PDB file of C-alpha atoms and ligand atoms in Angstrom:
ATOM      1  CA  MET A   1     122.031  85.166  56.013  1.00 70.00           C
ATOM      2  CA  THR A   2     121.133  81.383  56.000  1.00 85.00           C
ATOM      3  CA  ALA A   3     124.934  80.706  55.179  1.00 92.00           C
ATOM      4  CA  THR A   4     125.961  82.805  57.992  1.00 92.00           C
ATOM      5  CA  LEU A   5     123.453  81.031  60.466  1.00 92.00           C
ATOM      6  CA  ASP A   6     124.936  77.837  59.089  1.00 95.00           C
ATOM      7  CA  ARG A   7     128.318  78.994  59.810  1.00 96.00           C
ATOM      8  CA  ILE A   8     127.525  79.965  63.373  1.00 96.00           C
ATOM      9  CA  GLN A   9     125.991  76.545  63.884  1.00 96.00           C
ATOM     10  CA  ALA A  10     128.858  74.764  62.785  1.00 97.00           C
ATOM     11  CA  SER A  11     131.209  76.799  64.988  1.00 97.00           C
ATOM     12  CA  LEU A  12     129.118  76.368  67.995  1.00 97.00           C
ATOM     13  CA  VAL A  13     129.126  72.571  67.321  1.00 97.00           C
ATOM     14  CA  GLY A  14     132.826  72.741  66.886  1.00 97.00           C
ATOM     15  CA  LEU A  15     133.303  74.590  69.948  1.00 97.00           C
ATOM     16  CA  LYS A  16     131.081  72.200  71.680  1.00 96.00           C
ATOM     17  CA  MET A  17     128.818  74.960  72.782  1.00 97.00           C
ATOM     18  CA  ALA A  18     125.594  72.982  73.095  1.00 96.00           C
ATOM     19  CA  ARG A  19     123.647  75.383  75.152  1.00 96.00           C
ATOM     20  CA  ALA A  20     124.245  78.299  72.921  1.00 97.00           C
ATOM     21  CA  LEU A  21     123.414  76.146  69.880  1.00 96.00           C
ATOM     22  CA  GLU A  22     120.112  75.494  71.449  1.00 96.00           C
ATOM     23  CA  ALA A  23     119.268  79.260  72.243  1.00 97.00           C
ATOM     24  CA  LEU A  24     120.477  80.165  68.778  1.00 96.00           C
ATOM     25  CA  GLY A  25     116.923  79.844  67.150  1.00 95.00           C
ATOM     26  CA  HIS A  26     115.271  81.814  69.830  1.00 96.00           C
ATOM     27  CA  ILE A  27     117.820  84.508  69.683  1.00 96.00           C
ATOM     28  CA  GLN A  28     117.468  84.701  65.991  1.00 95.00           C
ATOM     29  CA  ARG A  29     113.664  85.454  66.358  1.00 96.00           C
ATOM     30  CA  ARG A  30     114.383  88.101  68.816  1.00 96.00           C
ATOM     31  CA  ILE A  31     116.404  89.813  66.337  1.00 95.00           C
ATOM     32  CA  GLU A  32     114.135  89.437  63.695  1.00 95.00           C
ATOM     33  CA  GLN A  33     111.422  90.832  65.599  1.00 96.00           C
ATOM     34  CA  GLY A  34     113.561  93.759  66.582  1.00 96.00           C
ATOM     35  CA  GLU A  35     113.832  93.138  70.164  1.00 96.00           C
ATOM     36  CA  ILE A  36     117.537  92.901  70.430  1.00 96.00           C
ATOM     37  CA  GLY A  37     120.494  94.278  68.334  1.00 95.00           C
ATOM     38  CA  ALA A  38     123.583  92.521  67.331  1.00 94.00           C
ATOM     39  CA  LEU A  39     125.707  93.118  70.337  1.00 96.00           C
ATOM     40  CA  GLU A  40     122.846  91.956  72.569  1.00 96.00           C
ATOM     41  CA  ALA A  41     122.483  88.785  70.504  1.00 96.00           C
ATOM     42  CA  ILE A  42     125.954  88.127  71.088  1.00 96.00           C
ATOM     43  CA  ASP A  43     125.877  88.894  74.563  1.00 97.00           C
ATOM     44  CA  ALA A  44     122.760  86.716  74.951  1.00 96.00           C
ATOM     45  CA  LEU A  45     124.141  83.643  73.165  1.00 96.00           C
ATOM     46  CA  LEU A  46     127.760  83.645  75.197  1.00 97.00           C
ATOM     47  CA  ALA A  47     125.726  84.164  78.406  1.00 97.00           C
ATOM     48  CA  GLU A  48     123.644  81.095  77.985  1.00 96.00           C
ATOM     49  CA  GLU A  49     126.773  78.977  77.280  1.00 97.00           C
ATOM     50  CA  PHE A  50     128.695  80.821  80.360  1.00 97.00           C
ATOM     51  CA  THR A  51     126.009  80.602  82.775  1.00 96.00           C
ATOM     52  CA  LEU A  52     125.478  76.828  82.258  1.00 96.00           C
ATOM     53  CA  ARG A  53     129.220  76.164  82.328  1.00 97.00           C
ATOM     54  CA  GLU A  54     129.910  78.175  85.432  1.00 96.00           C
ATOM     55  CA  GLY A  55     126.791  76.419  87.310  1.00 95.00           C
ATOM     56  CA  ARG A  56     128.480  73.049  86.318  1.00 96.00           C
ATOM     57  CA  ARG A  57     131.753  74.098  87.307  1.00 97.00           C
ATOM     58  CA  ILE A  58     130.779  75.419  90.791  1.00 95.00           C
ATOM     59  CA  THR A  59     128.783  72.259  91.503  1.00 94.00           C
ATOM     60  CA  MET A  60     131.610  70.030  90.887  1.00 95.00           C
ATOM     61  CA  ALA A  61     134.368  72.120  92.645  1.00 96.00           C
ATOM     62  CA  MET A  62     131.892  72.282  95.943  1.00 96.00           C
ATOM     63  CA  LYS A  63     131.869  68.599  95.556  1.00 96.00           C
ATOM     64  CA  THR A  64     135.675  68.213  95.122  1.00 96.00           C
ATOM     65  CA  ALA A  65     136.205  70.742  97.977  1.00 97.00           C
ATOM     66  CA  ARG A  66     133.843  68.703 100.095  1.00 97.00           C
ATOM     67  CA  LEU A  67     131.924  71.770 101.247  1.00 95.00           C
ATOM     68  CA  ASN A  68     128.771  70.054 102.320  1.00 86.00           C
ATOM     69  CA  PRO A  69     126.323  70.686 103.263  1.00 90.00           C
ATOM     70  CA  PRO A  70     126.484  74.121 101.500  1.00 91.00           C
ATOM     71  CA  LYS A  71     126.104  77.138 103.457  1.00 96.00           C
ATOM     72  CA  THR A  72     125.912  80.895 102.542  1.00 97.00           C
ATOM     73  CA  LEU A  73     126.420  84.142 104.492  1.00 97.00           C
ATOM     74  CA  GLU A  74     122.749  84.868 103.570  1.00 97.00           C
ATOM     75  CA  SER A  75     121.508  82.108 105.474  1.00 96.00           C
ATOM     76  CA  PHE A  76     123.426  83.099 108.445  1.00 97.00           C
ATOM     77  CA  ASP A  77     121.424  85.161 110.952  1.00 96.00           C
ATOM     78  CA  PHE A  78     123.781  87.402 112.540  1.00 95.00           C
ATOM     79  CA  THR A  79     121.295  88.570 115.098  1.00 94.00           C
ATOM     80  CA  PHE A  80     121.392  85.242 116.868  1.00 94.00           C
ATOM     81  CA  GLN A  81     125.247  85.753 117.272  1.00 93.00           C
ATOM     82  CA  PRO A  82     125.704  89.495 118.510  1.00 92.00           C
ATOM     83  CA  SER A  83     129.280  88.975 119.553  1.00 91.00           C
ATOM     84  CA  LEU A  84     130.024  88.572 115.963  1.00 95.00           C
ATOM     85  CA  ASP A  85     130.851  91.719 113.643  1.00 95.00           C
ATOM     86  CA  ARG A  86     128.786  91.237 110.571  1.00 96.00           C
ATOM     87  CA  GLU A  87     130.813  93.989 108.756  1.00 97.00           C
ATOM     88  CA  ARG A  88     133.781  92.272 109.664  1.00 97.00           C
ATOM     89  CA  ILE A  89     132.422  88.953 108.093  1.00 98.00           C
ATOM     90  CA  LEU A  90     131.037  90.648 105.099  1.00 97.00           C
ATOM     91  CA  ALA A  91     134.654  92.331 104.702  1.00 98.00           C
ATOM     92  CA  LEU A  92     136.199  88.632 104.922  1.00 98.00           C
ATOM     93  CA  ALA A  93     133.840  87.781 102.020  1.00 98.00           C
ATOM     94  CA  GLN A  94     135.871  89.973  99.592  1.00 98.00           C
ATOM     95  CA  LEU A  95     138.367  87.241 100.019  1.00 98.00           C
ATOM     96  CA  ASP A  96     141.479  89.195 100.315  1.00 98.00           C
ATOM     97  CA  PHE A  97     142.835  87.057 102.853  1.00 98.00           C
ATOM     98  CA  ILE A  98     143.143  84.433 100.290  1.00 98.00           C
ATOM     99  CA  ASN A  99     145.226  86.490  97.803  1.00 97.00           C
ATOM    100  CA  ARG A 100     147.389  87.434 100.936  1.00 97.00           C
ATOM    101  CA  ALA A 101     147.810  83.574 102.103  1.00 97.00           C
ATOM    102  CA  GLU A 102     146.493  84.518 105.773  1.00 97.00           C
ATOM    103  CA  VAL A 103     145.150  82.288 108.341  1.00 98.00           C
ATOM    104  CA  LEU A 104     141.641  82.852 109.312  1.00 98.00           C
ATOM    105  CA  HIS A 105     140.752  81.330 112.763  1.00 98.00           C
ATOM    106  CA  PHE A 106     137.181  80.869 113.727  1.00 98.00           C
ATOM    107  CA  LEU A 107     137.159  80.292 117.625  1.00 97.00           C
ATOM    108  CA  GLY A 108     134.139  79.262 119.560  1.00 95.00           C
ATOM    109  CA  PRO A 109     132.266  76.803 121.385  1.00 94.00           C
ATOM    110  CA  PRO A 110     130.127  74.290 119.392  1.00 93.00           C
ATOM    111  CA  GLY A 111     127.184  75.159 117.527  1.00 94.00           C
ATOM    112  CA  THR A 112     128.034  78.863 117.297  1.00 95.00           C
ATOM    113  CA  GLY A 113     128.471  78.904 113.306  1.00 96.00           C
ATOM    114  CA  LYS A 114     132.040  78.419 112.984  1.00 97.00           C
ATOM    115  CA  SER A 115     131.668  75.509 110.451  1.00 97.00           C
ATOM    116  CA  HIS A 116     128.879  77.583 108.580  1.00 97.00           C
ATOM    117  CA  LEU A 117     130.862  80.631 108.065  1.00 98.00           C
ATOM    118  CA  ALA A 118     134.070  78.526 106.860  1.00 98.00           C
ATOM    119  CA  THR A 119     131.827  76.607 104.235  1.00 98.00           C
ATOM    120  CA  ALA A 120     129.971  79.835 103.188  1.00 98.00           C
ATOM    121  CA  LEU A 121     133.544  81.679 102.650  1.00 98.00           C
ATOM    122  CA  GLY A 122     134.767  78.498 100.900  1.00 98.00           C
ATOM    123  CA  GLY A 123     131.654  78.469  98.667  1.00 98.00           C
ATOM    124  CA  LEU A 124     132.521  82.312  97.672  1.00 98.00           C
ATOM    125  CA  ALA A 125     136.048  81.285  97.249  1.00 98.00           C
ATOM    126  CA  ILE A 126     134.977  78.792  94.421  1.00 98.00           C
ATOM    127  CA  LYS A 127     132.601  81.083  92.848  1.00 97.00           C
ATOM    128  CA  ALA A 128     135.396  83.469  92.395  1.00 97.00           C
ATOM    129  CA  GLY A 129     137.556  80.709  90.809  1.00 97.00           C
ATOM    130  CA  LYS A 130     139.768  79.491  93.650  1.00 98.00           C
ATOM    131  CA  ARG A 131     140.804  75.989  94.437  1.00 97.00           C
ATOM    132  CA  VAL A 132     139.293  75.026  97.851  1.00 98.00           C
ATOM    133  CA  TYR A 133     139.428  71.925 100.013  1.00 98.00           C
ATOM    134  CA  ARG A 134     137.927  71.288 103.371  1.00 98.00           C
ATOM    135  CA  CYS A 135     138.306  68.410 105.851  1.00 97.00           C
ATOM    136  CA  THR A 136     138.457  68.103 109.501  1.00 97.00           C
ATOM    137  CA  LEU A 137     141.781  68.105 111.397  1.00 97.00           C
ATOM    138  CA  ALA A 138     141.127  64.033 112.168  1.00 96.00           C
ATOM    139  CA  GLU A 139     140.413  63.548 108.710  1.00 96.00           C
ATOM    140  CA  LEU A 140     143.720  65.364 107.443  1.00 97.00           C
ATOM    141  CA  ILE A 141     146.035  63.658 109.891  1.00 97.00           C
ATOM    142  CA  GLU A 142     144.571  60.169 108.932  1.00 96.00           C
ATOM    143  CA  ALA A 143     145.043  60.869 105.382  1.00 97.00           C
ATOM    144  CA  LEU A 144     148.722  62.033 106.093  1.00 97.00           C
ATOM    145  CA  VAL A 145     149.568  58.993 108.406  1.00 96.00           C
ATOM    146  CA  LYS A 146     147.933  56.738 105.753  1.00 96.00           C
ATOM    147  CA  ALA A 147     150.144  58.261 103.089  1.00 97.00           C
ATOM    148  CA  GLU A 148     153.322  58.252 105.169  1.00 96.00           C
ATOM    149  CA  ARG A 149     152.821  54.701 105.883  1.00 96.00           C
ATOM    150  CA  GLU A 150     152.297  53.947 102.146  1.00 97.00           C
ATOM    151  CA  SER A 151     155.564  56.301 101.424  1.00 97.00           C
ATOM    152  CA  ARG A 152     153.243  58.735  99.517  1.00 97.00           C
ATOM    153  CA  LEU A 153     153.555  61.487 101.930  1.00 97.00           C
ATOM    154  CA  ALA A 154     155.168  63.922  99.656  1.00 96.00           C
ATOM    155  CA  ASP A 155     152.448  63.428  97.114  1.00 96.00           C
ATOM    156  CA  LYS A 156     149.682  63.983  99.846  1.00 97.00           C
ATOM    157  CA  LEU A 157     151.353  67.227 101.077  1.00 97.00           C
ATOM    158  CA  ARG A 158     151.361  68.344  97.376  1.00 96.00           C
ATOM    159  CA  PHE A 159     147.597  67.752  97.289  1.00 95.00           C
ATOM    160  CA  PHE A 160     146.819  69.326 100.372  1.00 96.00           C
ATOM    161  CA  THR A 161     149.145  72.592  99.283  1.00 96.00           C
ATOM    162  CA  ARG A 162     147.783  72.735  95.586  1.00 95.00           C
ATOM    163  CA  THR A 163     144.492  74.627  96.886  1.00 97.00           C
ATOM    164  CA  SER A 164     144.531  78.515  97.456  1.00 97.00           C
ATOM    165  CA  LEU A 165     142.198  77.773 100.433  1.00 98.00           C
ATOM    166  CA  LEU A 166     142.566  74.858 102.889  1.00 98.00           C
ATOM    167  CA  ILE A 167     139.507  74.670 105.621  1.00 98.00           C
ATOM    168  CA  VAL A 168     140.644  72.633 108.554  1.00 98.00           C
ATOM    169  CA  ASP A 169     137.571  72.185 110.625  1.00 97.00           C
ATOM    170  CA  GLU A 170     137.302  70.804 114.240  1.00 96.00           C
ATOM    171  CA  ILE A 171     140.649  71.456 115.883  1.00 97.00           C
ATOM    172  CA  GLY A 172     140.282  70.488 119.471  1.00 94.00           C
ATOM    173  CA  TYR A 173     137.069  68.218 119.381  1.00 90.00           C
ATOM    174  CA  LEU A 174     139.317  64.902 119.175  1.00 90.00           C
ATOM    175  CA  PRO A 175     142.867  64.401 120.211  1.00 89.00           C
ATOM    176  CA  VAL A 176     145.590  64.062 117.820  1.00 93.00           C
ATOM    177  CA  THR A 177     147.038  60.722 117.355  1.00 90.00           C
ATOM    178  CA  PRO A 178     150.900  60.612 118.321  1.00 89.00           C
ATOM    179  CA  GLY A 179     152.910  61.703 115.403  1.00 93.00           C
ATOM    180  CA  GLY A 180     149.769  63.681 113.773  1.00 95.00           C
ATOM    181  CA  GLY A 181     150.890  66.820 115.158  1.00 96.00           C
ATOM    182  CA  ASN A 182     154.248  66.384 113.284  1.00 96.00           C
ATOM    183  CA  LEU A 183     152.714  65.712 110.066  1.00 97.00           C
ATOM    184  CA  PHE A 184     150.118  68.565 110.326  1.00 97.00           C
ATOM    185  CA  PHE A 185     153.031  70.754 110.766  1.00 97.00           C
ATOM    186  CA  GLN A 186     154.701  69.688 107.715  1.00 97.00           C
ATOM    187  CA  LEU A 187     151.478  70.639 105.758  1.00 97.00           C
ATOM    188  CA  VAL A 188     151.125  74.125 107.757  1.00 97.00           C
ATOM    189  CA  ASN A 189     154.938  74.763 106.975  1.00 95.00           C
ATOM    190  CA  ALA A 190     154.510  73.931 103.296  1.00 95.00           C
ATOM    191  CA  ARG A 191     151.595  76.210 102.940  1.00 96.00           C
ATOM    192  CA  TYR A 192     152.971  78.977 105.039  1.00 94.00           C
ATOM    193  CA  GLU A 193     152.843  82.179 103.238  1.00 92.00           C
ATOM    194  CA  LYS A 194     151.910  80.387  99.975  1.00 95.00           C
ATOM    195  CA  GLY A 195     148.257  79.365 100.667  1.00 97.00           C
ATOM    196  CA  ALA A 196     145.463  80.615 102.698  1.00 98.00           C
ATOM    197  CA  MET A 197     143.686  78.545 105.406  1.00 98.00           C
ATOM    198  CA  ILE A 198     140.602  78.773 107.689  1.00 98.00           C
ATOM    199  CA  ILE A 199     140.847  76.927 110.922  1.00 98.00           C
ATOM    200  CA  THR A 200     138.013  76.404 113.129  1.00 98.00           C
ATOM    201  CA  SER A 201     138.394  75.357 116.906  1.00 97.00           C
ATOM    202  CA  ASN A 202     136.343  75.130 120.023  1.00 95.00           C
ATOM    203  CA  ARG A 203     139.636  75.595 122.137  1.00 95.00           C
ATOM    204  CA  GLY A 204     141.704  78.501 122.884  1.00 94.00           C
ATOM    205  CA  PHE A 205     145.333  78.881 121.582  1.00 95.00           C
ATOM    206  CA  ALA A 206     146.783  77.848 125.279  1.00 95.00           C
ATOM    207  CA  GLU A 207     145.437  74.575 124.772  1.00 95.00           C
ATOM    208  CA  TRP A 208     147.105  73.407 121.572  1.00 95.00           C
ATOM    209  CA  GLY A 209     149.865  71.919 123.566  1.00 95.00           C
ATOM    210  CA  ASP A 210     147.111  69.608 124.901  1.00 94.00           C
ATOM    211  CA  ILE A 211     145.558  69.000 121.724  1.00 95.00           C
ATOM    212  CA  PHE A 212     148.542  68.149 119.960  1.00 95.00           C
ATOM    213  CA  GLY A 213     150.062  65.933 122.990  1.00 93.00           C
ATOM    214  CA  ASP A 214     153.173  68.117 122.316  1.00 93.00           C
ATOM    215  CA  PRO A 215     154.037  71.479 123.243  1.00 94.00           C
ATOM    216  CA  VAL A 216     156.892  71.895 120.999  1.00 95.00           C
ATOM    217  CA  VAL A 217     155.102  70.913 117.915  1.00 95.00           C
ATOM    218  CA  ALA A 218     151.937  73.216 119.156  1.00 95.00           C
ATOM    219  CA  THR A 219     154.194  76.238 119.506  1.00 96.00           C
ATOM    220  CA  ALA A 220     155.811  75.566 116.259  1.00 96.00           C
ATOM    221  CA  LEU A 221     152.422  75.167 114.584  1.00 96.00           C
ATOM    222  CA  LEU A 222     150.890  78.352 116.251  1.00 97.00           C
ATOM    223  CA  ASP A 223     154.029  80.490 115.144  1.00 95.00           C
ATOM    224  CA  ARG A 224     153.129  79.895 111.475  1.00 95.00           C
ATOM    225  CA  LEU A 225     149.246  79.824 112.003  1.00 96.00           C
ATOM    226  CA  LEU A 226     149.369  83.430 113.802  1.00 96.00           C
ATOM    227  CA  HIS A 227     151.952  85.265 111.955  1.00 94.00           C
ATOM    228  CA  HIS A 228     149.385  86.455 109.214  1.00 94.00           C
ATOM    229  CA  ALA A 229     146.258  85.765 111.025  1.00 96.00           C
ATOM    230  CA  ILE A 230     143.085  87.036 111.447  1.00 97.00           C
ATOM    231  CA  VAL A 231     141.022  85.857 114.692  1.00 97.00           C
ATOM    232  CA  VAL A 232     137.338  85.837 114.860  1.00 97.00           C
ATOM    233  CA  GLN A 233     136.038  84.841 118.063  1.00 96.00           C
ATOM    234  CA  ILE A 234     132.536  83.902 118.686  1.00 95.00           C
ATOM    235  CA  GLU A 235     130.949  83.994 122.164  1.00 91.00           C
ATOM    236  CA  GLY A 236     127.470  83.099 122.106  1.00 85.00           C
ATOM    237  CA  ALA A 237     124.690  80.453 122.376  1.00 86.00           C
ATOM    238  CA  SER A 238     124.394  77.287 120.276  1.00 88.00           C
ATOM    239  CA  TYR A 239     122.278  77.563 117.305  1.00 88.00           C
ATOM    240  CA  ARG A 240     121.814  73.915 117.402  1.00 83.00           C
ATOM    241  CA  LEU A 241     120.113  73.914 120.741  1.00 82.00           C
ATOM    242  CA  ARG A 242     118.305  77.169 120.146  1.00 81.00           C
ATOM    243  CA  ALA A 243     114.799  75.383 119.971  1.00 72.00           C
ATOM    244  CA  HIS A 244     115.316  73.623 123.122  1.00 70.00           C
ATOM    245  CA  GLY A 245     116.619  76.211 125.545  1.00 61.00           C
ATOM    246  CA  ASP A 246     114.182  75.218 128.466  1.00 62.00           C
ATOM    247  CA  LEU A 247     115.315  71.474 128.514  1.00 62.00           C
ATOM    248  CA  ILE A 248     119.212  72.346 128.647  1.00 61.00           C
ATOM    249  CA  PRO A 249     121.199  73.048 131.652  1.00 61.00           C
ATOM    250  CA  GLU A 250     122.197  76.758 131.933  1.00 61.00           C
ATOM    251  CA  HIS A 251     125.893  76.221 131.645  1.00 61.00           C
ATOM    252  CA  ILE A 252     125.717  74.368 128.304  1.00 59.00           C
ATOM    253  CA  ARG A 253     123.169  76.762 126.875  1.00 56.00           C
ATOM    254  CA  ALA A 254     125.151  79.660 127.674  1.00 59.00           C
ATOM    255  CA  ASN A 255     128.223  77.967 126.088  1.00 57.00           C
ATOM    256  CA  ALA A 256     130.903  78.916 128.647  1.00 52.00           C
ATOM    257  CA  PRO A 257     133.736  80.964 127.080  1.00 52.00           C
ATOM    258  CA  ILE A 258     136.605  78.572 125.585  1.00 52.00           C
ATOM    259  CA  ASN A 259     139.434  80.107 127.494  1.00 51.00           C
ATOM    260  CA  PRO A 260     139.067  78.111 130.542  1.00 43.00           C
ATOM    261  CA  PRO A 261     140.586  74.497 129.966  1.00 44.00           C
ATOM    262  CA  PRO A 262     137.799  71.951 129.396  1.00 48.00           C
ATOM    263  CA  PRO A 263     137.112  69.355 132.322  1.00 48.00           C
ATOM    264  CA  PRO A 264     139.996  67.263 132.865  1.00 50.00           C
ATOM    265  CA  LYS A 265     140.309  64.006 130.925  1.00 51.00           C
ATOM    266  CA  ARG A 266     137.135  65.020 128.584  1.00 45.00           C
ATOM    267  CA  ARG A 267     138.351  63.616 125.586  1.00 45.00           C
ATOM    268  CA  GLY A 268     135.964  62.075 123.193  1.00 46.00           C
ATOM    269  CA  ARG A 269     134.078  63.971 120.594  1.00 48.00           C
ATOM    270  CA  PRO A 270     130.711  65.473 122.326  1.00 49.00           C
ATOM    271  CA  ALA A 271     127.265  64.179 121.374  1.00 47.00           C
ATOM    272  CA  LYS A 272     125.801  65.991 118.363  1.00 44.00           C
ATOM    273  CA  LYS A 273     122.583  66.891 117.451  1.00 44.00           C
ATOM    274  CA  GLU A 274     122.814  67.057 113.963  1.00 45.00           C
ATOM    275  CA  PRO A 275     125.468  64.594 112.447  1.00 44.00           C
ATOM    276  CA  ALA A 276     125.680  66.126 109.173  1.00 43.00           C
ATOM    277  CA  ASP A 277     127.367  69.102 110.539  1.00 45.00           C
ATOM    278  CA  GLN A 278     130.753  69.423 111.533  1.00 41.00           C
TER     279      GLN A 278
HETATM  280  P1  ADP B   1     130.283  75.018 114.889  1.00 94.39           P
HETATM  281  O1  ADP B   1     130.837  74.776 113.823  1.00 94.39           O
HETATM  282  O2  ADP B   1     130.411  76.179 115.426  1.00 94.39           O
HETATM  283  O3  ADP B   1     129.969  73.917 115.935  1.00 94.39           O
HETATM  284  P2  ADP B   1     128.094  75.063 112.858  1.00 94.39           P
HETATM  285  O4  ADP B   1     128.557  76.154 112.088  1.00 94.39           O
HETATM  286  O5  ADP B   1     128.174  73.658 112.494  1.00 94.39           O
HETATM  287  O6  ADP B   1     128.539  75.334 114.273  1.00 94.39           O
HETATM  288  O7  ADP B   1     126.350  75.344 113.104  1.00 94.39           O
HETATM  289  C1  ADP B   1     125.605  74.277 113.471  1.00 94.39           C
HETATM  290  C2  ADP B   1     124.228  74.333 112.755  1.00 94.39           C
HETATM  291  O8  ADP B   1     123.546  75.831 112.995  1.00 94.39           O
HETATM  292  C3  ADP B   1     124.573  74.361 111.229  1.00 94.39           C
HETATM  293  O9  ADP B   1     123.441  73.904 110.662  1.00 94.39           O
HETATM  294  C4  ADP B   1     124.585  75.977 110.796  1.00 94.39           C
HETATM  295  O10 ADP B   1     124.031  76.003 109.553  1.00 94.39           O
HETATM  296  C5  ADP B   1     123.562  76.442 111.879  1.00 94.39           C
HETATM  297  N1  ADP B   1     123.884  77.846 112.341  1.00 94.39           N
HETATM  298  C6  ADP B   1     124.782  78.068 113.293  1.00 94.39           C
HETATM  299  N2  ADP B   1     124.660  79.400 113.641  1.00 94.39           N
HETATM  300  C7  ADP B   1     123.821  80.037 112.687  1.00 94.39           C
HETATM  301  C8  ADP B   1     123.260  81.374 112.686  1.00 94.39           C
HETATM  302  N3  ADP B   1     123.796  82.270 113.408  1.00 94.39           N
HETATM  303  N4  ADP B   1     122.464  81.591 111.612  1.00 94.39           N
HETATM  304  C9  ADP B   1     122.066  80.418 110.827  1.00 94.39           C
HETATM  305  N5  ADP B   1     122.339  79.190 111.007  1.00 94.39           N
HETATM  306  C10 ADP B   1     123.158  78.821 111.836  1.00 94.39           C
HETATM  307 MG1   MG B   2     131.799  72.944 113.356  1.00 94.39          MG
END
């Protein structure tokens, strides 16, 4: 018995299973007291180690994926956003769209939960063992422009193509720098039918020519991004502004639909209430 225990301990040390090693004594006592049988003991020992390692893996992957602040579907108040079909979002949470390398678009005015839902789905994908990366379109293009300048574009494109889910947040808030649309197209083309994307935008597809400053690039982008696509349109009020309803003019509170073009020459990023949210 002691010899067996010694061997188990040595194996756990050799396998670097520190958490299981720690739990061994307690599990052994439970066996002796007749609380659990042999199979349950193996189960408990492995579960201790596995839970710890999974927790660590998820924390690391969430950081690497830049899914912060983390969001969950449980913390999303569907009653606040009645235009959104809860069942449809819960079906997306099964993540089949990732296995099918589809593109999921969240469209809607600021504050309607686009980034929240994208981040929550990203978190679920990480838990399911998928590789995820999230950035804004501006960050993505900046990284590609920099890489091109330093003759590392192919490497950078590979980096953004490696993930099974790429979340590109905030298409349409900032104008794209010249050449940026072209670089984004190279990435979208590299991922086309290979890896899934989630795209969030406050502007309709008809405005992409404007956003990218080039109708040809915009058409080529949309051709790929709408081929195997799921479009979720949110029409509702901003969750950010919900507490200040009386202070806010009606046309902002009601979040005019995104289809009409924005006021002419409104190019800057709108003032944000919570800088941490994107
Ligand atoms: P968007 O990306 O559409 O501009 P966000 O997803 O960033 O909006 O939402 C803004 C803030 O409001 C975030 O803190 C988000 O978690 C929260 N939020 C938005 N919609 C909801 C909702 N329906 N229930 C709970 N929190 C929400
Ligand atoms: Mg957002």
